[in-house]
DNA sequence: GCGGTCACTGAAAACGTTTTCAGTGTTTCT
DNA sequence: AGAAACACTGAAAACGTTTTCAGTGACCGC
């Protein structure tokens, strides 16, 4: 049988209450504390976290719900979240929704059953709207995608500004027929699209935006169709790293030199984007800071549940590379 | 206050035992079961998993301990593990060790406290040796890296054969001075190195292997030094995706055309490896199957704790691309 | 010297479930 | 018809902690 606090108490010649206090923080004399610690070593006692959680009504657990951990953006964010959590003595339960509202709902129910301390959540548009604070017993921090204003804390990118900056750069390089391929499921993609359209309007250009499921395969298929059409764009803005990859594959498949026949600009400064030729112009997101900020917001909310809702807006950093250089050869030259 | 099984029982006019049985599987008449279900809906009851775990002495939780979730290999494996776990009604606790033995020990202790059902573990060499089955109360399945034979179940790649295949391919393409850059912390890298050295010997060639911390920055630095030396290799074998990326960066930094001046062959068929120019020859690991197999081994072990230790060895699939083609130009041509 | 704080301690009551145990009543066998 | 099996149910005992409550003795200020 497993060794419990009872056995430690017996070995140390004290009550279970004293053992509990010696292990946690409670008023215990130094003498007894040492006795208890010796007994713990002797017995090899390890506390049972389930029991502790039940009694103390504090699970020290947070939920992290994202679309797909294989998306490098979420990978990086989740690593930052987990580091912060473990450092604060908390556990993380990670859930992948695949952008599916049904699974989101299921995982939120799971969070309720786990009695989590809080949740960090990258919701689809549907769930972001539907999640009323009254329905859940824990605070939620939205990341990447914000919900309706004022309902939950959130940390997001200034998506409109970032998309706008990409358009400005492309226009400055002389591109005119600039299309945009945006994810269909997230508010983030919506905002990027809005920023794109606003910037196009500002430059007096006609926007041409299309929506696509945010994965490389779907993006490649849609971009492939688009590039085969008559009035195909001479530049494309892609709303995340997976779509960017899909678009690049489509350009390769159609043998369109980048940026000679097609310029590409996207989001997420993944390690490979400067290894391809030409390097890809992207908006770099401060992934680690997004995760860390989300944890900070969550901890603050736990400390002061009634403080006003906060929204942290971080700026993306444009990383300009060959894929948007007007004069550059289509491919083959290395900078 | 939160609604408990007691409230449901009162609402349904039955005992808590009956509610418990109606929700789980126990003998309950259809009439009462419906009453209970109605009461659950009416009260909005959600079971408390901490209490359930404490009483039932079954946490339905598995630990997943890897070096770094940002390594795409582990990302993919962990996604497969989590899918399998959630499908079986289990939770996953994910831990990143950064190849640090201290953190490994700390997380293993955490697993004890969580009273996990089992653990899937990619250990450093040190921990793999030290982990005696007697010290822990749960079964462990090693992935990627096996421990001492016979101690724990494991699912690994046939690393020696895979490395050997890369050497054979390079030799066939006419390369002779073939070097190898291998991770310094894992048994996996050791095996790949051994396979490399054996194959070199078989071909009557002199091996030249170096060890490096398994991350892109360290690999780039070491490869950079090596490529600046007089008798630098004309081909390199890299023991994982991160090291491969570092080596490619070093080659670029030294303006060495690939494969003209330096051929590259590595492990992990990450999505970007066929987007760079030339595409990189790699060994593709069956990442999803590794994760799924690990869960299968774990479940089997739980069902039959005393069955003999099993070791599942999967084969890598060589993906031959331009980076190892002897006649190919250094760069610029697209296949 | 005495009332009052103080620092510590143990017995026992939670925490919210599942599971055991001991019935019920009903059916099935002989 | 009586015994034996069966299907279901509720009271109460766990599960391993933390926390409350009620002390105990030591110390302090007067």
XYZ file of C-alpha atoms (C1' of nucleotides) in Angstrom:
730
model
C 0.000 0.000 0.000
C 0.998 3.570 -0.554
C 2.389 5.584 2.319
C 0.110 8.374 3.514
C 0.311 11.313 5.833
C -0.939 8.991 8.551
C 2.169 6.838 8.321
C 4.406 9.870 8.417
C 2.595 11.126 11.489
C 3.058 7.794 13.220
C 6.734 7.657 12.316
C 7.309 11.195 13.561
C 5.221 10.726 16.665
C 2.914 13.631 15.882
C -0.587 14.143 14.579
C -1.491 14.269 10.896
C -2.380 17.914 11.353
C 1.166 18.698 12.357
C 2.569 16.831 9.388
C 0.302 18.756 7.078
C 1.358 22.018 8.644
C 5.036 21.137 8.576
C 4.847 20.345 4.881
C 2.774 23.354 3.982
C 3.147 26.602 5.771
C 1.778 26.553 9.235
C 3.023 27.327 12.686
C 5.178 24.359 13.675
C 8.104 24.336 16.063
C 11.493 23.767 14.502
C 11.985 20.581 16.455
C 8.803 18.980 15.187
C 9.370 20.248 11.685
C 12.667 18.411 11.571
C 11.123 15.277 13.001
C 8.500 15.404 10.297
C 11.006 15.992 7.562
C 13.047 13.060 8.792
C 9.947 10.892 8.845
C 9.084 11.980 5.307
C 12.529 10.959 4.139
C 12.375 7.703 6.044
C 8.988 6.699 4.704
C 9.428 8.057 1.200
C 6.137 9.872 1.532
C 4.737 11.706 -1.492
C 1.571 13.754 -1.017
C -1.505 12.699 -2.921
C -2.465 15.658 -5.061
C -5.982 14.439 -5.695
C -6.704 14.408 -1.988
C -5.038 17.731 -1.484
C -7.067 19.281 -4.267
C -10.306 17.880 -3.005
C -9.843 19.093 0.522
C -8.287 22.444 -0.241
C -10.682 23.201 -3.065
C -7.802 24.532 -5.087
C -6.618 22.500 -8.028
C -3.663 24.648 -9.008
C -4.416 23.639 -12.558
C -4.990 25.725 -15.618
C -6.446 24.672 -18.937
C -4.867 25.633 -22.226
C -7.186 25.238 -25.185
C -5.762 25.824 -28.648
C -6.594 24.840 -32.193
C -3.638 22.544 -32.823
C -0.396 22.275 -30.952
C 1.336 21.460 -34.228
C 0.783 25.021 -35.399
C 4.162 26.530 -34.439
C 2.484 29.642 -33.120
C 0.596 27.625 -30.541
C 3.596 25.440 -29.855
C 5.621 28.449 -28.817
C 2.818 30.036 -26.842
C 2.082 26.829 -25.010
C 5.704 26.365 -24.051
C 5.711 29.858 -22.544
C 2.475 29.171 -20.700
C 3.741 25.907 -19.311
C 6.992 27.406 -18.131
C 5.165 30.128 -16.267
C 2.677 27.669 -14.837
C 5.178 25.151 -13.503
C 7.214 27.959 -12.063
C 4.142 29.008 -10.114
C 3.505 25.440 -8.994
C 0.580 24.853 -11.327
C -0.204 22.159 -13.836
C -1.419 22.617 -17.377
C -4.026 20.593 -19.193
C -3.578 21.012 -22.925
C -6.440 20.511 -25.357
C -6.510 20.628 -29.165
C -9.812 21.649 -30.689
C -8.929 21.545 -34.391
C -11.087 24.670 -34.676
C -14.134 22.559 -33.968
C -16.821 24.250 -31.868
C -18.126 20.924 -30.600
C -14.751 19.982 -29.223
C -14.344 23.418 -27.727
C -17.574 22.990 -25.823
C -16.548 19.521 -24.715
C -13.208 20.728 -23.415
C -14.788 23.652 -21.603
C -17.061 21.172 -19.863
C -14.001 19.143 -18.987
C -12.413 22.241 -17.469
C -15.460 22.598 -15.264
C -15.118 19.020 -14.078
C -11.442 19.489 -13.402
C -12.362 22.556 -11.352
C -9.486 24.370 -13.003
C -8.200 27.584 -11.511
C -8.364 29.318 -14.877
C -8.252 28.785 -18.611
C -6.232 30.235 -21.458
C -8.194 29.874 -24.629
C -7.733 30.536 -28.335
C -11.346 30.252 -29.450
C -13.001 30.035 -32.837
C -15.284 32.914 -33.605
C -18.398 31.009 -32.606
C -17.146 30.086 -29.156
C -15.649 33.476 -28.464
C -19.069 35.034 -28.789
C -20.956 32.366 -26.951
C -18.785 32.149 -23.856
C -20.618 34.108 -21.206
C -18.758 34.635 -17.970
C -21.846 33.577 -16.065
C -21.710 30.077 -17.534
C -18.330 29.204 -16.145
C -16.783 29.110 -12.705
C -13.259 30.125 -13.667
C -11.650 33.133 -15.306
C -10.712 32.876 -18.965
C -7.979 34.689 -20.819
C -8.330 34.744 -24.570
C -5.153 34.605 -26.597
C -4.598 35.300 -30.250
C -8.302 35.792 -30.740
C -10.400 38.145 -28.667
C -14.033 37.648 -27.849
C -16.706 40.307 -27.483
C -15.202 43.338 -25.807
C -15.437 43.561 -22.083
C -16.291 39.949 -21.348
C -12.886 38.399 -20.726
C -9.274 39.407 -20.454
C -7.294 38.914 -23.612
C -3.897 39.301 -25.173
C -3.841 39.742 -28.902
C -1.803 41.120 -31.725
C -2.635 44.424 -33.365
C -3.754 42.450 -36.369
C -5.203 45.256 -38.437
C -2.065 47.348 -38.100
C 0.154 44.398 -38.955
C -1.818 43.498 -42.078
C -1.869 47.143 -42.990
C 1.903 47.335 -42.725
C 2.252 44.416 -45.114
C 0.012 46.127 -47.667
C 1.935 49.393 -47.321
C 5.182 47.587 -47.892
C 3.890 45.775 -50.955
C 2.491 48.990 -52.405
C 5.737 50.751 -51.770
C 7.519 48.009 -53.657
C 5.234 48.709 -56.569
C 2.697 45.909 -56.330
C -0.915 46.723 -57.193
C -2.992 43.565 -57.593
C -2.599 42.421 -54.019
C -4.807 39.542 -52.910
C -5.347 38.134 -49.438
C -5.955 34.600 -48.225
C -7.323 34.521 -44.697
C -8.312 31.814 -42.261
C -12.044 31.294 -42.050
C -12.445 30.319 -38.423
C -10.777 32.909 -36.238
C -11.481 36.506 -35.364
C -7.773 37.074 -35.811
C -8.003 36.327 -39.496
C -11.019 38.614 -39.686
C -9.075 41.485 -38.210
C -6.164 40.911 -40.510
C -8.545 40.886 -43.407
C -10.125 44.126 -42.226
C -6.699 45.715 -41.902
C -5.834 44.524 -45.362
C -9.026 45.887 -46.865
C -8.694 49.219 -45.103
C -5.134 49.627 -46.285
C -6.068 48.708 -49.835
C -8.847 51.263 -49.771
C -6.480 53.844 -48.409
C -4.224 53.245 -51.380
C -7.160 53.339 -53.749
C -6.767 49.690 -54.670
C -9.419 47.032 -55.037
C -9.198 44.362 -52.357
C -9.559 40.711 -53.256
C -9.824 38.547 -50.161
C -10.654 34.885 -49.899
C -11.257 32.691 -46.885
C -9.859 29.232 -46.373
C -9.562 26.662 -43.639
C -6.384 27.509 -41.759
C -4.193 24.594 -42.744
C -1.485 24.164 -45.351
C -3.356 21.702 -47.534
C -6.517 23.779 -47.843
C -4.487 26.915 -48.454
C -2.442 25.244 -51.164
C -5.571 24.060 -52.930
C -7.299 27.442 -52.796
C -4.175 29.368 -53.783
C -3.631 26.913 -56.600
C -7.107 27.603 -57.987
C -6.655 31.331 -57.622
C -3.295 31.415 -59.343
C -4.743 29.548 -62.296
C -7.369 32.243 -62.891
C -7.039 35.000 -65.436
C -6.738 38.072 -63.250
C -4.559 36.393 -60.673
C -2.916 38.618 -58.074
C 0.713 39.641 -58.363
C 1.099 39.572 -54.601
C -0.579 37.617 -51.802
C -1.016 38.282 -48.114
C -1.403 35.136 -46.020
C -2.948 35.255 -42.592
C -0.804 32.681 -40.835
C 2.207 30.421 -41.124
C 0.306 27.397 -42.366
C -1.499 29.339 -45.069
C 1.769 30.974 -46.041
C 3.317 27.565 -46.491
C 0.388 26.408 -48.578
C 0.611 29.453 -50.804
C 4.326 28.947 -51.318
C 3.725 25.367 -52.350
C 1.070 26.505 -54.805
C 3.441 29.048 -56.313
C 6.082 26.350 -56.697
C 3.544 24.000 -58.258
C 2.577 26.637 -60.830
C 6.255 27.428 -61.411
C 5.629 31.051 -60.552
C 8.879 32.766 -59.571
C 8.729 34.545 -56.210
C 8.597 37.495 -56.138
C 8.976 37.891 -59.927
C 5.539 36.575 -60.779
C 4.086 36.441 -57.291
C 5.118 38.223 -54.129
C 4.310 36.605 -50.779
C 3.901 38.191 -47.372
C 2.551 36.449 -44.331
C 2.385 36.040 -40.602
C 4.533 34.077 -38.145
C 8.294 34.274 -38.354
C 8.883 30.564 -38.246
C 12.463 29.333 -38.443
C 12.122 28.062 -41.977
C 10.843 31.315 -43.486
C 14.363 32.645 -43.932
C 15.730 29.344 -45.211
C 13.626 29.224 -48.336
C 14.702 31.158 -51.380
C 13.828 33.937 -51.441
C 13.252 34.516 -47.756
C 9.638 35.246 -46.859
C 8.475 38.617 -45.623
C 6.460 38.056 -42.457
C 5.037 39.692 -39.390
C 6.815 38.263 -36.385
C 4.579 37.721 -33.379
C 6.043 37.929 -29.894
C 4.985 34.377 -29.138
C 6.761 33.936 -25.838
C 5.455 37.219 -24.549
C 1.917 36.358 -25.582
C 2.054 33.234 -23.450
C 3.722 34.969 -20.532
C 1.319 37.911 -20.647
C -1.634 35.566 -20.712
C -0.422 33.934 -17.517
C 0.115 37.316 -15.920
C -3.403 38.412 -16.801
C -4.747 35.176 -15.396
C -2.854 35.479 -12.119
C -3.895 39.104 -11.730
C -7.501 38.155 -12.347
C -7.304 35.444 -9.695
C -5.885 37.907 -7.217
C -8.474 40.573 -8.007
C -11.531 38.955 -9.557
C -13.483 42.166 -9.851
C -10.984 44.411 -11.532
C -12.055 45.709 -14.943
C -11.430 43.523 -17.974
C -8.084 44.092 -19.590
C -7.007 43.689 -23.183
C -3.305 43.599 -23.928
C -2.506 44.463 -27.523
C 0.979 43.585 -28.715
C 2.562 44.768 -31.905
C 3.936 42.503 -34.595
C 7.367 43.186 -36.040
C 7.626 43.274 -39.827
C 10.509 41.169 -41.099
C 11.161 42.213 -44.684
C 12.758 39.625 -46.920
C 13.170 38.831 -50.585
C 9.686 37.499 -51.237
C 8.319 41.037 -51.540
C 11.186 42.740 -53.337
C 9.987 44.164 -56.621
C 13.228 44.239 -58.502
C 14.493 40.942 -57.199
C 14.782 37.957 -59.479
C 12.073 35.395 -59.194
C 14.205 32.826 -57.544
C 17.678 31.512 -57.492
C 19.631 34.490 -56.187
C 20.707 34.474 -52.619
C 20.839 37.779 -50.784
C -21.856 27.006 -3.795
C -21.169 24.356 -6.352
C -23.774 21.681 -6.970
C -22.736 18.214 -5.839
C -23.994 14.701 -6.198
C -25.917 15.266 -2.989
C -28.035 17.980 -4.606
C -28.714 15.809 -7.601
C -29.765 12.963 -5.333
C -32.165 15.240 -3.460
C -33.595 16.606 -6.715
C -34.104 13.119 -8.103
C -35.445 11.697 -4.865
C -32.827 8.973 -4.667
C -29.644 8.278 -2.750
C -26.218 9.530 -3.753
C -25.217 5.949 -4.424
C -27.885 5.640 -7.054
C -26.821 8.871 -8.704
C -23.259 7.639 -8.817
C -24.350 4.367 -10.314
C -26.643 6.007 -12.839
C -23.818 8.230 -14.048
C -21.221 5.505 -14.140
C -22.127 1.999 -15.016
C -23.985 0.262 -12.320
C -27.231 -1.624 -12.053
C -29.953 1.029 -12.026
C -33.517 0.695 -13.214
C -34.403 2.632 -16.339
C -36.941 4.719 -14.469
C -34.460 5.943 -11.876
C -31.765 6.464 -14.444
C -34.017 8.852 -16.297
C -34.959 10.637 -13.100
C -31.293 11.073 -12.322
C -30.462 12.305 -15.785
C -33.275 14.821 -15.559
C -32.010 15.990 -12.181
C -28.512 16.345 -13.586
C -29.824 18.511 -16.378
C -31.967 20.525 -14.012
C -29.200 21.214 -11.539
C -26.398 21.616 -14.068
C -24.337 19.138 -12.114
C -20.742 18.487 -13.167
C -18.812 15.768 -11.341
C -15.768 16.791 -9.369
C -12.880 14.880 -10.863
C -10.608 15.421 -7.876
C -13.090 13.699 -5.608
C -13.704 10.953 -8.112
C -9.987 10.330 -8.448
C -9.410 10.272 -4.742
C -12.162 7.834 -4.004
C -11.720 5.566 -6.998
C -7.935 5.563 -6.720
C -7.720 5.904 -10.468
C -6.576 9.206 -11.872
C -7.049 8.417 -15.539
C -4.066 10.639 -16.143
C -0.863 9.980 -18.000
C 2.329 11.981 -17.934
C 4.189 12.888 -21.092
C 7.761 13.962 -20.487
C 9.752 15.243 -23.437
C 12.777 17.427 -24.022
C 11.016 20.368 -25.639
C 7.598 20.538 -27.197
C 8.965 23.024 -29.723
C 11.002 20.276 -31.330
C 8.602 19.320 -34.147
C 9.268 15.661 -33.558
C 7.918 15.904 -30.038
C 5.129 18.202 -31.127
C 3.823 15.585 -33.495
C 4.278 12.712 -31.073
C 2.551 14.599 -28.290
C -0.414 15.398 -30.470
C -0.797 11.715 -31.264
C -0.496 10.795 -27.606
C -3.062 13.350 -26.562
C -5.538 12.277 -29.200
C -5.293 8.698 -28.063
C -5.519 9.687 -24.418
C -8.599 11.883 -24.702
C -10.260 9.270 -26.812
C -9.746 6.817 -23.968
C -11.068 9.328 -21.443
C -7.679 10.174 -19.992
C -5.861 13.441 -19.381
C -2.291 14.255 -20.267
C 0.189 16.210 -18.207
C 2.933 17.531 -20.467
C 6.392 18.368 -19.143
C 9.412 19.881 -20.897
C 12.756 18.867 -19.459
C 15.102 20.725 -21.817
C 17.299 17.624 -21.591
C 18.051 18.493 -17.989
C 18.366 15.516 -15.641
C 17.384 17.600 -12.623
C 14.126 18.613 -14.214
C 13.512 15.053 -15.303
C 13.820 13.886 -11.714
C 11.570 16.687 -10.526
C 8.874 15.832 -13.041
C 9.054 12.150 -12.231
C 8.454 13.056 -8.605
C 5.523 15.161 -9.719
C 4.126 12.163 -11.560
C 4.258 10.216 -8.333
C 2.307 12.908 -6.539
C -0.253 13.053 -9.290
C -0.594 9.277 -8.937
C -0.587 9.041 -12.709
C -1.767 5.891 -14.379
C 1.345 5.763 -16.519
C 4.077 7.828 -18.104
C 5.433 8.212 -21.598
C 8.967 9.436 -21.400
C 11.751 10.540 -23.749
C 14.660 10.435 -21.321
C 18.201 11.705 -21.531
C 20.813 9.011 -21.339
C 21.412 9.565 -17.641
C 17.792 9.184 -16.617
C 17.155 6.255 -18.882
C 19.777 4.263 -17.027
C 18.812 5.395 -13.561
C 15.100 4.750 -13.728
C 14.557 1.502 -11.901
C 11.056 0.071 -12.090
C 11.133 -0.500 -8.344
C 11.391 3.217 -7.638
C 8.130 4.159 -9.285
C 4.542 3.124 -8.870
C 3.465 3.452 -12.482
C 4.473 1.861 -15.759
C 6.726 3.847 -18.072
C 6.984 3.651 -21.824
C 10.114 5.115 -23.322
C 9.793 6.807 -26.667
C 12.476 7.862 -29.085
C 15.134 6.807 -26.648
C 15.290 3.398 -25.039
C 16.676 2.696 -21.623
C 18.574 -0.374 -20.497
C 17.063 -3.438 -22.171
C 14.345 -5.273 -20.309
C 13.468 -2.589 -17.803
C 10.630 -0.727 -19.523
C 8.535 -0.933 -22.638
C 9.715 1.291 -25.434
C 9.008 2.374 -28.969
C 11.973 3.582 -30.944
C 13.273 4.002 -34.436
C 15.771 1.619 -35.945
C 18.316 4.383 -35.659
C 21.388 2.481 -36.689
C 19.745 1.175 -39.833
C 18.443 4.640 -40.715
C 21.820 6.304 -40.291
C 23.369 3.477 -42.197
C 20.965 4.043 -45.073
C 21.963 7.672 -45.260
C 25.635 6.737 -45.452
C 24.952 4.158 -48.139
C 23.054 6.709 -50.158
C 25.814 9.295 -49.855
C 28.468 6.774 -50.797
C 26.430 5.670 -53.774
C 26.227 9.288 -54.889
C 30.002 9.396 -54.766
C 30.694 11.191 -51.508
C 33.689 10.037 -49.476
C 34.550 12.523 -46.715
C 31.264 12.114 -44.847
C 31.071 13.688 -41.406
C 28.404 13.349 -38.747
C 27.020 15.809 -36.217
C 25.086 14.087 -33.447
C 23.168 15.196 -30.390
C 25.096 14.737 -27.190
C 22.291 13.993 -24.747
C 20.200 11.149 -26.114
C 20.758 7.479 -26.670
C 19.035 7.989 -29.995
C 21.869 10.163 -31.238
C 24.314 7.553 -29.946
C 22.648 4.836 -31.959
C 22.578 6.963 -35.071
C 26.237 7.672 -34.585
C 26.974 3.979 -34.155
C 25.048 3.190 -37.329
C 26.936 5.903 -39.132
C 30.307 4.625 -37.957
C 29.490 1.031 -38.775
C 28.393 1.961 -42.265
C 31.485 4.065 -42.820
C 33.647 1.160 -41.725
C 31.772 -1.174 -44.031
C 32.601 1.134 -46.922
C 36.201 1.387 -45.803
C 35.853 5.075 -45.011
C 37.132 6.979 -41.994
C 34.325 8.236 -39.768
C 34.426 11.761 -38.363
C 31.714 12.284 -35.797
C 31.165 15.227 -33.473
C 28.701 15.738 -30.654
C 26.697 18.880 -30.051
C 23.811 20.021 -27.898
C 20.675 19.195 -29.845
C 19.508 22.666 -30.801
C 19.819 24.731 -33.935
C 22.076 27.422 -32.483
C 24.649 25.039 -31.037
C 24.606 22.976 -34.216
C 25.127 26.046 -36.385
C 28.092 27.146 -34.294
C 29.760 23.747 -34.328
C 29.089 23.139 -38.008
C 30.427 26.615 -38.731
C 33.706 25.810 -36.997
C 33.980 22.482 -38.738
C 33.342 23.880 -42.195
C 36.070 26.454 -41.682
C 38.672 23.763 -41.065
C 41.072 22.496 -43.664
C 39.894 18.936 -44.180
C 36.218 19.810 -43.942
C 33.753 17.104 -44.943
C 32.054 17.126 -48.317
C 28.893 15.689 -46.798
C 27.280 15.841 -43.366
C 24.836 13.609 -41.565
C 22.753 15.413 -38.939
C 21.034 13.508 -36.180
C 17.816 15.501 -35.928
C 15.757 18.280 -37.453
C 17.165 21.041 -35.288
C 20.766 20.076 -35.977
C 19.952 19.766 -39.658
C 18.608 23.297 -39.641
C 21.703 24.572 -37.861
C 23.988 22.868 -40.365
C 22.072 24.340 -43.280
C 22.434 27.806 -41.784
C 26.155 27.250 -41.364
C 26.477 26.168 -44.982
C 24.616 29.289 -46.065
C 26.800 31.460 -43.844
C 29.931 30.020 -45.428
C 28.375 30.374 -48.883
C 28.886 26.680 -49.520
C 26.595 25.489 -52.295
C 24.488 22.465 -51.349
C 25.168 19.824 -52.472
C 27.954 21.138 -54.690
C 30.349 21.904 -51.882
C 28.503 20.228 -49.052
C 25.847 17.551 -49.126
C 23.374 17.379 -46.235
C 21.335 14.464 -44.983
C 19.394 14.424 -41.759
C 16.512 13.155 -39.714
C 12.907 14.313 -39.390
C 10.873 15.065 -42.481
C 9.611 18.428 -41.329
C 7.370 20.378 -43.678
C 10.034 22.927 -44.549
C 12.667 20.407 -45.633
C 11.225 20.209 -49.136
C 10.672 23.953 -49.397
C 14.311 24.917 -49.189
C 16.436 24.729 -52.275
C 17.642 22.123 -52.791
C 15.267 19.926 -50.829
C 16.881 18.104 -47.956
C 17.372 14.372 -47.882
C 16.004 13.082 -44.595
C 14.837 10.018 -42.737
C 11.132 10.400 -42.094
C 10.033 9.119 -38.723
C 6.511 7.764 -38.301
C 5.747 10.348 -35.621
C 2.031 9.722 -35.296
C 2.561 5.993 -35.078
C 5.237 6.409 -32.434
C 2.793 8.278 -30.234
C -0.045 5.896 -30.916
C 2.125 2.832 -30.334
C 3.369 4.260 -27.064
C -0.195 4.604 -25.851
C -0.974 1.086 -26.963
C 2.019 -0.292 -25.104
C 0.975 1.650 -22.034
C -2.610 0.413 -22.127
C -1.486 -3.162 -22.672
C 0.885 -2.871 -19.747
C -1.904 -1.591 -17.521
C -4.094 -4.477 -18.534
C -1.352 -7.064 -18.011
C 1.278 -5.670 -15.650
C 3.380 -8.805 -15.629
C 3.730 -9.503 -19.299
C 7.298 -9.411 -20.584
C 8.811 -6.073 -21.554
C 8.219 -5.135 -25.150
C 10.284 -3.021 -27.482
C 8.672 -1.793 -30.667
C 11.184 -0.855 -33.330
C 9.849 1.183 -36.220
C 11.655 1.855 -39.446
C 12.418 5.281 -40.836
C 11.646 6.053 -44.443
C 14.445 7.633 -46.461
C 13.239 10.656 -48.414
C 15.851 11.392 -51.044
C 16.055 14.986 -52.233
C 18.477 17.315 -53.948
C 20.743 17.990 -51.000
C 22.565 14.713 -51.557
C 22.633 14.598 -55.358
C 26.197 14.446 -56.571
C 25.754 15.915 -59.994
C 23.287 18.599 -58.975
C 24.272 22.248 -59.012
C 25.003 23.816 -55.677
C 21.831 25.775 -55.549
C 19.357 27.527 -57.715
C 17.930 24.708 -59.762
C 14.515 23.448 -58.916
C 13.831 19.775 -59.481
C 0.241 36.706 40.955
C -3.185 37.036 37.482
C -5.654 37.887 33.107
C -4.504 37.890 28.470
C -2.132 37.206 24.396
C 0.827 34.046 21.843
C 2.761 29.976 19.576
C 2.000 25.658 18.992
C -0.504 21.054 18.921
C -4.041 17.108 18.342
C -8.844 15.299 17.709
C -12.132 15.373 14.630
C -14.754 17.331 10.891
C -14.782 18.360 6.467
C -14.007 17.936 0.883
C -17.345 15.138 -3.015
C -17.201 11.193 -4.702
C -17.338 5.621 -5.144
C -17.860 1.377 -3.069
C -19.173 -1.916 0.385
C -22.656 -3.941 2.877
C -26.938 -5.153 3.977
C -31.120 -5.269 2.776
C -35.521 -5.190 -0.224
C -38.789 -7.270 -3.413
C -39.248 -10.189 -7.489
C -38.447 -14.074 -10.161
C -36.959 -18.822 -10.938
C -36.230 -23.125 -9.795
C -37.414 -27.609 -7.493
C -44.789 -23.644 -1.524
C -40.283 -22.780 -0.123
C -35.516 -21.903 -1.325
C -32.369 -19.743 -4.136
C -30.911 -16.600 -7.242
C -31.453 -12.113 -9.020
C -31.877 -7.030 -9.807
C -31.995 -3.134 -7.663
C -31.514 0.384 -3.800
C -29.878 3.265 0.379
C -27.012 3.972 4.621
C -22.695 4.462 5.735
C -17.808 3.778 5.297
C -14.141 4.810 2.860
C -10.302 7.712 -0.119
C -5.950 11.075 1.915
C -5.651 15.281 2.711
C -6.496 20.308 4.988
C -8.784 22.977 8.168
C -11.461 24.054 12.135
C -11.871 23.979 16.898
C -10.511 23.597 21.247
C -7.115 23.241 24.003
C -2.152 23.478 26.330
C 1.596 25.702 28.275
C 4.695 29.707 28.094
C 5.214 34.378 28.314
C 3.938 39.257 28.955
C 2.337 43.434 31.186
C 0.633 45.224 35.147
